[in-house]
Backbone as a printed PyTorch tensor [residue, N CA C, xyz], in Angstrom:
tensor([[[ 24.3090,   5.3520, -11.0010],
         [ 23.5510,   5.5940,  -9.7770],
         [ 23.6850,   7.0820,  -9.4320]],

        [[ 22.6150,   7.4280,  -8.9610],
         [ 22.7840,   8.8300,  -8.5180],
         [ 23.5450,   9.1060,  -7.2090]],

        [[ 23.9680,  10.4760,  -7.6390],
         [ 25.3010,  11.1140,  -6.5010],
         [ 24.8820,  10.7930,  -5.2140]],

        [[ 23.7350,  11.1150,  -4.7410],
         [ 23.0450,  11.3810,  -3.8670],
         [ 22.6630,  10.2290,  -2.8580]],

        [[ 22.4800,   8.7760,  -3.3270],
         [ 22.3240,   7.8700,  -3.1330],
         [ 23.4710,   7.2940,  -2.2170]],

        [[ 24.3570,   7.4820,  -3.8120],
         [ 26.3850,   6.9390,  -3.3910],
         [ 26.8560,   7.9930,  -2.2940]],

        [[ 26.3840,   9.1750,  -1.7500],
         [ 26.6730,  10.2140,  -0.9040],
         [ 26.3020,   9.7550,   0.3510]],

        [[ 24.6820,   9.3850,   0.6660],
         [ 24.0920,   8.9080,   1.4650],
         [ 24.8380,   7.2310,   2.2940]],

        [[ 25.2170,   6.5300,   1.2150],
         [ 26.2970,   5.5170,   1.8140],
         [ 27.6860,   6.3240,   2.5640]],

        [[ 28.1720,   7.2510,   1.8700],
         [ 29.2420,   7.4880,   2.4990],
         [ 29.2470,   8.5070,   3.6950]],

        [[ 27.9810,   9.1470,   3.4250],
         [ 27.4940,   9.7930,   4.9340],
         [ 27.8480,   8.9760,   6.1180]],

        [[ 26.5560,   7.6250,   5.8310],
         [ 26.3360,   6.8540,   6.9490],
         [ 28.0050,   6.3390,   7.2150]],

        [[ 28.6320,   5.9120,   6.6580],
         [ 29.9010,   5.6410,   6.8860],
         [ 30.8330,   6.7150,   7.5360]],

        [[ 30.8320,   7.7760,   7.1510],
         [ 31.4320,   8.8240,   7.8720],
         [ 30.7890,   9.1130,   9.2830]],

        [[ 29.2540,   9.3510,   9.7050],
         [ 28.5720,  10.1560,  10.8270],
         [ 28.8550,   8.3820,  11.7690]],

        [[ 28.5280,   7.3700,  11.2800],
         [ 28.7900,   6.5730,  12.1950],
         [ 30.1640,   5.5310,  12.4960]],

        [[ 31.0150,   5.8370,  11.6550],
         [ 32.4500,   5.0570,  12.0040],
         [ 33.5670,   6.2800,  12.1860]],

        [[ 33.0450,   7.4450,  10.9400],
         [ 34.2270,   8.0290,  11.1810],
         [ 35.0080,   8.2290,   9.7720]],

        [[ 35.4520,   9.0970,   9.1240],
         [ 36.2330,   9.7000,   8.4800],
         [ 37.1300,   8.8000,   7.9150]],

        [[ 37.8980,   8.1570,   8.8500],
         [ 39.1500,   7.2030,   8.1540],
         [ 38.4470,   6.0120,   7.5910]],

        [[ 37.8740,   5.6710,   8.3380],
         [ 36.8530,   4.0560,   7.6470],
         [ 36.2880,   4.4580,   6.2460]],

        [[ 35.3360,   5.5500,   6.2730],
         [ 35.0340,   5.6220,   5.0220],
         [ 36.3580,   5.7160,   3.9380]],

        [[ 37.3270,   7.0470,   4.3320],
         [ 38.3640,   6.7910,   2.9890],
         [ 38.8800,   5.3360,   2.7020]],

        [[ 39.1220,   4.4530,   3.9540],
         [ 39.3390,   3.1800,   3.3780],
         [ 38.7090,   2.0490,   2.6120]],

        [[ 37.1260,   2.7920,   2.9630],
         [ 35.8290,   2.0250,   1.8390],
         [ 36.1250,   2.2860,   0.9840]],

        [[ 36.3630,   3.8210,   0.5720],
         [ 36.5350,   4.6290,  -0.8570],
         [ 37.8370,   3.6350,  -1.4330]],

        [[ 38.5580,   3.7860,  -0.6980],
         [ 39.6230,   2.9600,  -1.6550],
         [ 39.8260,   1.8610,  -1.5690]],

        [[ 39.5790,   0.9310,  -0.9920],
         [ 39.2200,  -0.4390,  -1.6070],
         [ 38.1020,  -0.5830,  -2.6280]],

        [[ 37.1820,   0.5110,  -2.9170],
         [ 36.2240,   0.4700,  -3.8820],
         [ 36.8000,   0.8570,  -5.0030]],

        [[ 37.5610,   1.8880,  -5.0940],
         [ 37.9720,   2.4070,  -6.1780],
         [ 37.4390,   3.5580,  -6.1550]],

        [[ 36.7440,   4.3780,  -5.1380],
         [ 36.7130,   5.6300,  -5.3240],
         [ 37.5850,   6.5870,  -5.1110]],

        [[ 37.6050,   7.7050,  -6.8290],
         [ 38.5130,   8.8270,  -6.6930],
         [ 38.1950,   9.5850,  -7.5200]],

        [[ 38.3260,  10.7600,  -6.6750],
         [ 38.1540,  11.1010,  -4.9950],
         [ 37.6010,  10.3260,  -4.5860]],

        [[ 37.9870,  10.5190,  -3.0090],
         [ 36.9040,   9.5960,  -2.4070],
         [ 35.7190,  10.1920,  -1.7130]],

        [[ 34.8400,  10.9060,  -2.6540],
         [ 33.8290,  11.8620,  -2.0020],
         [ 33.2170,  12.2150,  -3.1360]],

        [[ 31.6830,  11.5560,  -3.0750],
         [ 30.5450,  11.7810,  -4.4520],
         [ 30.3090,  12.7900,  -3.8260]],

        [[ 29.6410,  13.4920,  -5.0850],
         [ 29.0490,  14.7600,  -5.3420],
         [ 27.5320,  14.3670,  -5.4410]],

        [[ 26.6540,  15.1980,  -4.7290],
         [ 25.8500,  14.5070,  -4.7340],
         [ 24.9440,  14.3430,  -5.8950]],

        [[ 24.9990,  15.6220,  -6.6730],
         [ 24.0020,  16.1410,  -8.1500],
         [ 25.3730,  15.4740,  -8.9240]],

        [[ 25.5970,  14.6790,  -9.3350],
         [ 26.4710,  14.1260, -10.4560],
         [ 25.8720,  12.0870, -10.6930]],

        [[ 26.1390,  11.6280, -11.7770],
         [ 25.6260,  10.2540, -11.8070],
         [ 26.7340,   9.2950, -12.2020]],

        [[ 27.0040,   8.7930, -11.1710],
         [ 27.7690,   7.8430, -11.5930],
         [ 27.5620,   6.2530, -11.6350]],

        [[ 28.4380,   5.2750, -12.2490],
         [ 28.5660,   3.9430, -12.7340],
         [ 27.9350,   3.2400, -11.8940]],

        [[ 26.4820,   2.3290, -12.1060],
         [ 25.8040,   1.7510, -11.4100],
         [ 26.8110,   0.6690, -10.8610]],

        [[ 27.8500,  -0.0040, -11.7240],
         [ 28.5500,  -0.6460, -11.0210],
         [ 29.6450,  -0.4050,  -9.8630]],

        [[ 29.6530,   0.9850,  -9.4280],
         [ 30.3600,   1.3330,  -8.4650],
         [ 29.5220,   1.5090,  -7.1370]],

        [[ 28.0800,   1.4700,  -7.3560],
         [ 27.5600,   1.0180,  -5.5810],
         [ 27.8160,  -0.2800,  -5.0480]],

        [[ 27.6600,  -1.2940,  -5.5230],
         [ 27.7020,  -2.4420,  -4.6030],
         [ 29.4470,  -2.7270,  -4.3600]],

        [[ 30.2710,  -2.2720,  -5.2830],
         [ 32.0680,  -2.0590,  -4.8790],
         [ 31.9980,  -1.4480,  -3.8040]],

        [[ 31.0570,   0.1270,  -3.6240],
         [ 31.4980,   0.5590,  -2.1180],
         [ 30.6190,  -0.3450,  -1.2080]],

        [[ 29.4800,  -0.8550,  -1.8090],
         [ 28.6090,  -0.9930,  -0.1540],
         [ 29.3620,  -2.7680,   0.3330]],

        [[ 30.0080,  -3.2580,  -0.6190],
         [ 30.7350,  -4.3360,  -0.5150],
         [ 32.2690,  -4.2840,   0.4310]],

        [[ 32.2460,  -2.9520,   0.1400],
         [ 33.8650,  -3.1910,   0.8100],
         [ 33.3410,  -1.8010,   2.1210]],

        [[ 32.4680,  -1.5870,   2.6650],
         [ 32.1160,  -1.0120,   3.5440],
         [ 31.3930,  -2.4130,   4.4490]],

        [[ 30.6690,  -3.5500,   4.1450],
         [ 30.0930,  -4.3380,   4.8420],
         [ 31.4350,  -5.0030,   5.1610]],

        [[ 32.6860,  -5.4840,   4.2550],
         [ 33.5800,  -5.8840,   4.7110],
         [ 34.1590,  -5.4000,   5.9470]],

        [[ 34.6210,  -3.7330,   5.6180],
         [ 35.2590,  -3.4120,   6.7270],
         [ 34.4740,  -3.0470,   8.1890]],

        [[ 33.2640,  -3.9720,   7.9800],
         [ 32.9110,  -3.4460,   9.4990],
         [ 32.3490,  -4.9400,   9.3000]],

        [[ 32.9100,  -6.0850,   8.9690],
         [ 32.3410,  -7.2230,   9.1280],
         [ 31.2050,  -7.6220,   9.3930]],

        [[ 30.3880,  -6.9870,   8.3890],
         [ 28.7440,  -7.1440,   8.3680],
         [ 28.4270,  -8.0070,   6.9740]],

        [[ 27.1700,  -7.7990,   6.9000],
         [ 26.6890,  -8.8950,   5.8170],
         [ 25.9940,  -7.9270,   5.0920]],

        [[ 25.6640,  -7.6340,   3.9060],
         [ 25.1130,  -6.7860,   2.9480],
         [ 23.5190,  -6.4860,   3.8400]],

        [[ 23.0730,  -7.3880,   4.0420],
         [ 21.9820,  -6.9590,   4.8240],
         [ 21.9720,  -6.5100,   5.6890]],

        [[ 22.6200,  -6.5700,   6.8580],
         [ 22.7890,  -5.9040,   7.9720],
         [ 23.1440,  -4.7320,   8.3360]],

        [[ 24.2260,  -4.2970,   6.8470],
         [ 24.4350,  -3.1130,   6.2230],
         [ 24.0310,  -2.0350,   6.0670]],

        [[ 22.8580,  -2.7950,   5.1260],
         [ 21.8520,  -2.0430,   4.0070],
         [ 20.0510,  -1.0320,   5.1950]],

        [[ 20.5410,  -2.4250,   6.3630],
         [ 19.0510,  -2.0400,   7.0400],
         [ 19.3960,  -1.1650,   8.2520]],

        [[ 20.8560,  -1.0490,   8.7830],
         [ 21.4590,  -0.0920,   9.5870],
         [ 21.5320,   1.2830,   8.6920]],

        [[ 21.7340,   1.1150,   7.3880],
         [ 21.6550,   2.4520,   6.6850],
         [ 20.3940,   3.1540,   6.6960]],

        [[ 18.9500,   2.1200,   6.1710],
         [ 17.8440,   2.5030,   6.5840],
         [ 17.8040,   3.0860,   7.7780]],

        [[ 17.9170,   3.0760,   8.8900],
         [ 17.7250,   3.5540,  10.2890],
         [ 18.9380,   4.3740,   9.9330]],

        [[ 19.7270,   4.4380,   9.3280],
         [ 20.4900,   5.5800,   9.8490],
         [ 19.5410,   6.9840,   8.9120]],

        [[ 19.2550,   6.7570,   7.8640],
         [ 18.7230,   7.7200,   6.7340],
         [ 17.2980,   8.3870,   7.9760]],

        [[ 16.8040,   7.9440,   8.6010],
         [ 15.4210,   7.8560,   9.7730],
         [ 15.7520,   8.9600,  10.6670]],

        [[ 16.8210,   8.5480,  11.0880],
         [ 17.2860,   8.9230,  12.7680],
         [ 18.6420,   9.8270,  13.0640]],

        [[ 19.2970,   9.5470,  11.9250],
         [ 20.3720,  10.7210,  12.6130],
         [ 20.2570,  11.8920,  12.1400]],

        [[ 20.4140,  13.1640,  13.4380],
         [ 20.3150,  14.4390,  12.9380],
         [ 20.5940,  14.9830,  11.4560]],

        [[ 21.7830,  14.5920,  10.8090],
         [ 22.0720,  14.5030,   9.6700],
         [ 21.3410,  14.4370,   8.9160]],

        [[ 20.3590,  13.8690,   8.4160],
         [ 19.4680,  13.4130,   7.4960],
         [ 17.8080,  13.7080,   8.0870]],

        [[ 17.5980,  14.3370,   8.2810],
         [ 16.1770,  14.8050,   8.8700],
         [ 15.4190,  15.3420,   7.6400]],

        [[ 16.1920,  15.9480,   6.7260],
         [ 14.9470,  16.1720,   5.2050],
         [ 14.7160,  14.9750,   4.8380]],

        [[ 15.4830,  13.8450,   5.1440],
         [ 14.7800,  12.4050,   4.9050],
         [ 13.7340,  12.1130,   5.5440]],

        [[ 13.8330,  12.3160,   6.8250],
         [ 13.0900,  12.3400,   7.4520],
         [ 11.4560,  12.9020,   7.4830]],

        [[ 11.7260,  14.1950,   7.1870],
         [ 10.2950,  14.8150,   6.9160],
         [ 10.1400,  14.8830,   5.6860]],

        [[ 10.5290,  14.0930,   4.4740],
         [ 10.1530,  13.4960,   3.0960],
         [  9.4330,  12.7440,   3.6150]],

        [[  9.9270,  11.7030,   4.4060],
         [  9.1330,  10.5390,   5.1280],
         [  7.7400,  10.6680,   5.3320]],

        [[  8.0240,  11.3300,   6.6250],
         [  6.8530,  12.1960,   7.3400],
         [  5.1960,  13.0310,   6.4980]],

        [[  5.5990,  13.0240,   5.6470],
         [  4.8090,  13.8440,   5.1620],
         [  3.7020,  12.8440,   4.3240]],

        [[  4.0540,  11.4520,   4.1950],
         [  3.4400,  10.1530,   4.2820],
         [  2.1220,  10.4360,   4.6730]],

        [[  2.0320,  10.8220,   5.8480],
         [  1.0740,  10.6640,   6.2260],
         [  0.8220,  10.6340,   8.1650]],

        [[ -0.6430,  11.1530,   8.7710],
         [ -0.6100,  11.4570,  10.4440],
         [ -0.0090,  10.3490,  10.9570]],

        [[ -0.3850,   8.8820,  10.4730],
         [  0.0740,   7.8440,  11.2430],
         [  0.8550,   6.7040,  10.4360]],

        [[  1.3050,   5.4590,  11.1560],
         [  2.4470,   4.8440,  10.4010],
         [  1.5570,   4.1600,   9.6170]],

        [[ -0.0170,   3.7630,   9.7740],
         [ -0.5310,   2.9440,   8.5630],
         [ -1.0770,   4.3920,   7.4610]],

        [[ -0.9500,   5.1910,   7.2100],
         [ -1.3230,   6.3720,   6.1750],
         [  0.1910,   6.1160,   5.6840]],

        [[  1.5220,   6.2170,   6.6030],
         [  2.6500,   6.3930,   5.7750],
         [  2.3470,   5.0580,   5.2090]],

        [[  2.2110,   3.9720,   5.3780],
         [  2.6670,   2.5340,   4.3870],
         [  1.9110,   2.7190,   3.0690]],

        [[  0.9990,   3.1410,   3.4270],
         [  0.0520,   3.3670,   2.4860],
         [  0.0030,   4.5890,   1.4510]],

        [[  1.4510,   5.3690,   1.5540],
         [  1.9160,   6.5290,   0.6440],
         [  3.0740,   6.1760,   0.1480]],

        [[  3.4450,   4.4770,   0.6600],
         [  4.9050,   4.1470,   0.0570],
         [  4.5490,   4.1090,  -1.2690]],

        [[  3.8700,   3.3420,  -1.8230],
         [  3.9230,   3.9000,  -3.4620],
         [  4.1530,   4.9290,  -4.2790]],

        [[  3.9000,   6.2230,  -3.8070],
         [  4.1160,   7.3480,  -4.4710],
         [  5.8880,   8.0210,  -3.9480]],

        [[  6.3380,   7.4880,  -2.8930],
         [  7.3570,   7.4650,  -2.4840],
         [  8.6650,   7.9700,  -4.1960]],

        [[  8.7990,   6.9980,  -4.8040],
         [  9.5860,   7.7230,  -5.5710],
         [  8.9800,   9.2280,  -6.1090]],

        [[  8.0180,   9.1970,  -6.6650],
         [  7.8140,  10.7190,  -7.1040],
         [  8.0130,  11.5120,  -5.9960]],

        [[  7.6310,  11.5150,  -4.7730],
         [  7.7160,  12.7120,  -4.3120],
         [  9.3140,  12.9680,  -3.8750]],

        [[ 10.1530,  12.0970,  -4.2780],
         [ 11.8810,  12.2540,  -3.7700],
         [ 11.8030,  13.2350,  -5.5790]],

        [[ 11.3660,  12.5480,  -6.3410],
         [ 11.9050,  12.8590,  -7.5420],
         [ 11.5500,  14.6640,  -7.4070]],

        [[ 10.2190,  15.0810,  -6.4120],
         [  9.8030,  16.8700,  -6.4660],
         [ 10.7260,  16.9840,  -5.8150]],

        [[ 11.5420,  16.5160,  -4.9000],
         [ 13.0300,  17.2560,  -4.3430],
         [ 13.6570,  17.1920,  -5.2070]],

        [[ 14.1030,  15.8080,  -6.1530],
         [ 15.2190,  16.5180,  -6.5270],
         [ 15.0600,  15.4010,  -7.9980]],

        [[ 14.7320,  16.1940,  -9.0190],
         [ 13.9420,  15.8570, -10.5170],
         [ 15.0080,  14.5500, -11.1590]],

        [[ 16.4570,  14.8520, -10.7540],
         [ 16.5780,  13.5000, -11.4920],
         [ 16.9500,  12.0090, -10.6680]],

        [[ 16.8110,  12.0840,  -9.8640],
         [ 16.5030,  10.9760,  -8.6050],
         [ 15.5500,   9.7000,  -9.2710]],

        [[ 16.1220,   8.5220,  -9.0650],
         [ 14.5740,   7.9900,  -9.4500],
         [ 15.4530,   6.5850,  -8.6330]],

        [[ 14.7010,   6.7480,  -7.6270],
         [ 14.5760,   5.2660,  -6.3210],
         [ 13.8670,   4.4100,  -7.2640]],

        [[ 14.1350,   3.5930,  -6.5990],
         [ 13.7810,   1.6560,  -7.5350],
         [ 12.0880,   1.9750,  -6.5030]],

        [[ 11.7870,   1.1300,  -7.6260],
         [ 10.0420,   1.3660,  -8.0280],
         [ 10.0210,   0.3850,  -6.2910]],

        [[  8.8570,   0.7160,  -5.2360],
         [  8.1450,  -0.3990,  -4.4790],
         [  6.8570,  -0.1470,  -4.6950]],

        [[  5.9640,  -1.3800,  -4.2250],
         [  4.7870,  -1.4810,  -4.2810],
         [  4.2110,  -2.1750,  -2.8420]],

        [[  2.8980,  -1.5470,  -2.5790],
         [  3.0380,  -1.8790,  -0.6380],
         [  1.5170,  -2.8860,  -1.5410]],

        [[  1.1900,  -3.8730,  -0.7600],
         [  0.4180,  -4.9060,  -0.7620],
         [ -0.4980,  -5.2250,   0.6310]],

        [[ -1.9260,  -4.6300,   0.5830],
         [ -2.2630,  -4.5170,   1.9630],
         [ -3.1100,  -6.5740,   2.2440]],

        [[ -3.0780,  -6.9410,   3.1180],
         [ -3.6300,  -8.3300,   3.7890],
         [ -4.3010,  -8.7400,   4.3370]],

        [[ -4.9980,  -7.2430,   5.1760],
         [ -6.0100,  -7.2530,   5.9640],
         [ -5.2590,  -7.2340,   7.1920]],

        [[ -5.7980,  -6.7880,   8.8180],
         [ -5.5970,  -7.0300,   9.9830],
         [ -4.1910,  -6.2410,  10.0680]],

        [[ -3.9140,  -5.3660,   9.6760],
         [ -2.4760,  -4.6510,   9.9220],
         [ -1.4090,  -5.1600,   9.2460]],

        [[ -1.7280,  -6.6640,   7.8940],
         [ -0.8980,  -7.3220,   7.5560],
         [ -0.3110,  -6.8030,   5.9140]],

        [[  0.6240,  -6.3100,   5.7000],
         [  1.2570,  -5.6530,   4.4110],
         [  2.9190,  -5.9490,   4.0320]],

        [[  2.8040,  -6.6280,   2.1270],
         [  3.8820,  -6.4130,   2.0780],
         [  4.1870,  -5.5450,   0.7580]],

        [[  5.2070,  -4.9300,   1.1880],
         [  6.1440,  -4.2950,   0.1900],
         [  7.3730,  -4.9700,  -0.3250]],

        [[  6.7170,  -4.8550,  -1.9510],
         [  7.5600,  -4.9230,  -2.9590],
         [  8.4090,  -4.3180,  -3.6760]],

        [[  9.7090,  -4.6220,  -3.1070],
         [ 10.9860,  -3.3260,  -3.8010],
         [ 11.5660,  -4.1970,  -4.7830]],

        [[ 11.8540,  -2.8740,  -6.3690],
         [ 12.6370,  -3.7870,  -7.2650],
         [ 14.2610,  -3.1870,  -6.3250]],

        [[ 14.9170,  -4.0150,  -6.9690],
         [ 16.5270,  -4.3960,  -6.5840],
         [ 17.6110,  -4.0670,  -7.1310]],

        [[ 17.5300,  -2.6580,  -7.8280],
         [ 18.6690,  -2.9850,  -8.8960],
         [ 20.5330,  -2.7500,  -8.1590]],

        [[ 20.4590,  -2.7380,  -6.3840],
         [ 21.4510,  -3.0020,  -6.0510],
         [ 20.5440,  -3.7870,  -4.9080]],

        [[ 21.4950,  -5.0270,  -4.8060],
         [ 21.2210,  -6.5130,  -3.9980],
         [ 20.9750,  -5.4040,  -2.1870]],

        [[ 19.8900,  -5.9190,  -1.2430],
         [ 19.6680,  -5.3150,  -0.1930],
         [ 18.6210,  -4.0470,  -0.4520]],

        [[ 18.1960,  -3.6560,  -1.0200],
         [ 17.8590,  -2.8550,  -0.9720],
         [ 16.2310,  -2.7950,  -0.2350]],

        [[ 15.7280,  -4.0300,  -0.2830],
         [ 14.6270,  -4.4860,   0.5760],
         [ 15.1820,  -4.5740,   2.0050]],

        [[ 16.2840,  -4.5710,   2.0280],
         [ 16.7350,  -4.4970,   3.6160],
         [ 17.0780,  -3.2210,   3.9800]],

        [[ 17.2230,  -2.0570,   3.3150],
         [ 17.5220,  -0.7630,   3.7000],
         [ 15.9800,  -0.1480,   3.5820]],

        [[ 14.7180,  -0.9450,   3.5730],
         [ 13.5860,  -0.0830,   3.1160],
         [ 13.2540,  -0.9850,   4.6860]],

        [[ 13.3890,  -2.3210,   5.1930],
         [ 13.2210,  -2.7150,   6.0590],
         [ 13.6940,  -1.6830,   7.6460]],

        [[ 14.9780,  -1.2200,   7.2570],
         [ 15.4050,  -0.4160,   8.1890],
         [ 14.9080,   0.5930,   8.4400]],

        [[ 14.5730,   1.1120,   7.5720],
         [ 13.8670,   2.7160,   7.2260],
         [ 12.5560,   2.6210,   7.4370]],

        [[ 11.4130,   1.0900,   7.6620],
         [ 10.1140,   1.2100,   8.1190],
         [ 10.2630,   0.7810,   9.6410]],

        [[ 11.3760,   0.2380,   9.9740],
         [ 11.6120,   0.0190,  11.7370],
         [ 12.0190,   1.4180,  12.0430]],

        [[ 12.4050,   2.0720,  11.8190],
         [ 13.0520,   3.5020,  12.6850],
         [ 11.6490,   4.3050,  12.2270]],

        [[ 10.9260,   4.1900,  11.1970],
         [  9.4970,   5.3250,  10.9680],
         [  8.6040,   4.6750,  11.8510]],

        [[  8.1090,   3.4220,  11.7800],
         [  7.3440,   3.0240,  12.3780],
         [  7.7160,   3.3140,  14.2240]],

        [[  8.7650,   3.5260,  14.7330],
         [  9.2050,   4.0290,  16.1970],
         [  8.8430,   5.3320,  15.9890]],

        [[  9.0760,   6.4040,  15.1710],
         [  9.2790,   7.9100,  14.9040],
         [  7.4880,   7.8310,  15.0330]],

        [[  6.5210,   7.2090,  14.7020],
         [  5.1740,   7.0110,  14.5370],
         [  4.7460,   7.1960,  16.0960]],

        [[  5.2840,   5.9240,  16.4500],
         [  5.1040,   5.5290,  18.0260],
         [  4.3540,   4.2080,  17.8350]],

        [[  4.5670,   3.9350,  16.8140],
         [  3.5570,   2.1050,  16.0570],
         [  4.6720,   0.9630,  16.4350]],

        [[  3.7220,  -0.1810,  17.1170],
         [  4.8030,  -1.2070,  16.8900],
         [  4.4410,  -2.3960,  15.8980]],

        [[  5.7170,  -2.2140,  15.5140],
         [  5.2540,  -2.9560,  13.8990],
         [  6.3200,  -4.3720,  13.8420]],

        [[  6.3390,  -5.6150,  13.3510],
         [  6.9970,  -6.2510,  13.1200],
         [  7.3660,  -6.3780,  11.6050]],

        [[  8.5820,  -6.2760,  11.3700],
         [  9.2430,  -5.9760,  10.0760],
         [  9.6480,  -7.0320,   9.5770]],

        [[ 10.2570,  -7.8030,   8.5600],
         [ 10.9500,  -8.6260,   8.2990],
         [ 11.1350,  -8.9870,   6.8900]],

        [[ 12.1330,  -9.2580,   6.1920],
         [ 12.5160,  -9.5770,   4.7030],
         [ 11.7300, -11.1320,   4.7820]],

        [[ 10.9870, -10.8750,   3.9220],
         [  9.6390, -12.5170,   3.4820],
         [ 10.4390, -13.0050,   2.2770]],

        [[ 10.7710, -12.5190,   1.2860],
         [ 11.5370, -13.5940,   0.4040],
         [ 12.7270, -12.7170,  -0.8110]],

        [[ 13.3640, -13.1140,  -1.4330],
         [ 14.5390, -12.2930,  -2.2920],
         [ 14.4790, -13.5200,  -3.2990]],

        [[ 14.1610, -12.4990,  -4.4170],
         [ 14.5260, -13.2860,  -5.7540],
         [ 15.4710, -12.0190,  -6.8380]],

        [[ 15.8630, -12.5880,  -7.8120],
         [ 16.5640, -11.7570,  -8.5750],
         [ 15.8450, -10.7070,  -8.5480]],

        [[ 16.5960,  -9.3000,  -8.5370],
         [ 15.9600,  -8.1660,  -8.3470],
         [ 14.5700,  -7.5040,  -7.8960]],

        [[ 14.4120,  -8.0640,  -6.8050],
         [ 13.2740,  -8.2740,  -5.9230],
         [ 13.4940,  -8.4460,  -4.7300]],

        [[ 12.7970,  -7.8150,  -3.5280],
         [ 13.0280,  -8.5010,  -2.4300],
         [ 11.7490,  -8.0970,  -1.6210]],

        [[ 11.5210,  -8.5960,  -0.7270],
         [  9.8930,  -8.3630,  -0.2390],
         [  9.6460,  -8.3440,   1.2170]],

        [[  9.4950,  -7.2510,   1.6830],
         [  8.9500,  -7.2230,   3.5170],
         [  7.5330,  -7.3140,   3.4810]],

        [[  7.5230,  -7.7060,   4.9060],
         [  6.3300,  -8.4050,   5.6500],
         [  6.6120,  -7.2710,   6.7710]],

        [[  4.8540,  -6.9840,   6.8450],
         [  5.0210,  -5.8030,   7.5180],
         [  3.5050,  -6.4400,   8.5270]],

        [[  3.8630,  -6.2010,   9.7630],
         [  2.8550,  -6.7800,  10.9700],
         [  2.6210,  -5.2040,  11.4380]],

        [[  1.6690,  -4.8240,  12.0110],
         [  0.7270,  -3.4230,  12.5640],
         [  0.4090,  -4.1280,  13.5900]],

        [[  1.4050,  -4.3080,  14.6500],
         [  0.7110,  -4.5360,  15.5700],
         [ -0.4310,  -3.9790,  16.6410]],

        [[  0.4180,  -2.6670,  16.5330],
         [ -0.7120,  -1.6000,  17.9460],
         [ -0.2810,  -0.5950,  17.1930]],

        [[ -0.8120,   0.6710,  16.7750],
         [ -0.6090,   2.1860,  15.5580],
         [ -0.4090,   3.1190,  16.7680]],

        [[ -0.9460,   2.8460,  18.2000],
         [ -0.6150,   3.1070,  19.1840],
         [  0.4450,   3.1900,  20.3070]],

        [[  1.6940,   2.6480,  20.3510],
         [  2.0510,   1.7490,  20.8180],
         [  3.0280,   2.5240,  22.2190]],

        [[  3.5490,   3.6770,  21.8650],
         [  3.9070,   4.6760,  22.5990],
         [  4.0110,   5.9580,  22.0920]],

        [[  4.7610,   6.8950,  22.5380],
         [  4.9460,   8.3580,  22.1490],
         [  5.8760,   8.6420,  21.1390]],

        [[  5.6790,   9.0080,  19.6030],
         [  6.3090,   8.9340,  18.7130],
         [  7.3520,  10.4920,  18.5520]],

        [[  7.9250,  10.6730,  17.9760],
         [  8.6150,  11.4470,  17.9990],
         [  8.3270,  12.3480,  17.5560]],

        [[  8.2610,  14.0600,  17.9800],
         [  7.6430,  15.1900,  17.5770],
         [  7.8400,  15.8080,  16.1470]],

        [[  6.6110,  15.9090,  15.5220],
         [  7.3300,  16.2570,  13.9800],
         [  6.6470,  17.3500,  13.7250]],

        [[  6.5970,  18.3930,  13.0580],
         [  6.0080,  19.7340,  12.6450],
         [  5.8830,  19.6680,  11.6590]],

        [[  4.6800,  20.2070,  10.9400],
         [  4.7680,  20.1430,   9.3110],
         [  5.3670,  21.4540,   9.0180]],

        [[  4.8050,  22.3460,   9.6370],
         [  5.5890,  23.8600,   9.4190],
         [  7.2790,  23.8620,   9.4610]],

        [[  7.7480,  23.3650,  10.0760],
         [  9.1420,  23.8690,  11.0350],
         [ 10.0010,  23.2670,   9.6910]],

        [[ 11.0740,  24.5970,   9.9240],
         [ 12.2040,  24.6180,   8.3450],
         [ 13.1690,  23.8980,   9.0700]],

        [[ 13.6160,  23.0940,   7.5330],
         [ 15.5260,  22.5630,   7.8080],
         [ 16.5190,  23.2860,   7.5070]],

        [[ 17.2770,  23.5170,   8.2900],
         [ 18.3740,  23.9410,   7.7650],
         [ 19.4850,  23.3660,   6.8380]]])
């Protein structure tokens, strides 16, 4: 798995519990150090060890986990080039659903050896769409769930989200458009640099 990915777990673990929680994820996982790098690739079997013994120590459920990470990758200052990766989707939240497909390539023009598990968005008519994420770590339809509830607010769209079904390496949201309108979304600039 890429550094960057396994970094992004231990972010969210650090910016929202705190420093000591994460080293104690790290080492009940077996990470050592306990701090990925983010341009380095390591053992696909060492994400679900940390995201397993991180849902433990905050007595969550892999899903609940996985879709608080989504919203965290959205919304905390921290992560805002996620953010306007996001953003750049498209003016409104039905243009972004509708750029989730190309979604891995354009992570991959940040950063060339990146390669996010393939989704595919499925439109229904009437605001009704689902996206299809492959799985190659369990949740991961629930961290794309999280990450279209915190965009779809950042939009100002109210959208109803929800995991529709999980099969082996697969998992599938149901995506409701309710109003693209719905309040005042959060100010985004296409110009304005990150630091």
């Amino acid at each position: 798995m890429h550094g960057l990915i396994n970094r992004s777990f231990q972010n969210f673990m650090r910016d929202s519990y705190g420093r000591e929680k994460w080293l104690e994820a790290a080492a009940r996982a077996g990470v050592s150090p306990p701090d990925f790098e983010a341009m380095l690739t390591y053992d696909d079997a060492l994400t679900p060890k940390v995201l397993d013994a991180m849902a433990t120590l905050l007595d969550r459920s892999r899903a609940d986990l996985m879709e608080d990470i989504g919203i965290y990758l959205v919304t905390h200052p921290n992560t805002e080039a996620v953010r306007r990766l996001l953003r750049f989707g498209g003016v409104t939240f039905e243009d972004f659903l509708h750029s989730l497909d190309d979604l891995p390539d354009r992570a991959r023009m940040a950063v060339a050896d990146l390669h996010l598990p393939a989704i595919e968005l499925h439109a229904h008519g009437a605001g009704r769409f689902r996206l299809i994420c492959a799985c190659p770590v369990a949740g991961f339809g629930h961290l794309m769930a999280g990450v279209l509830r915190a965009i779809a607010d950042d939009y100002g769209a109210l959208a109803l989200i929800d995991i529709d079904s999980t099969v082996a390496g697969q998992e599938t949201v149901c995506i409701q458009l309710v109003e693209a309108e719905y309040a005042d979304g959060r100010i985004f600039e296409l110009g304005k640099r990150v630091s």
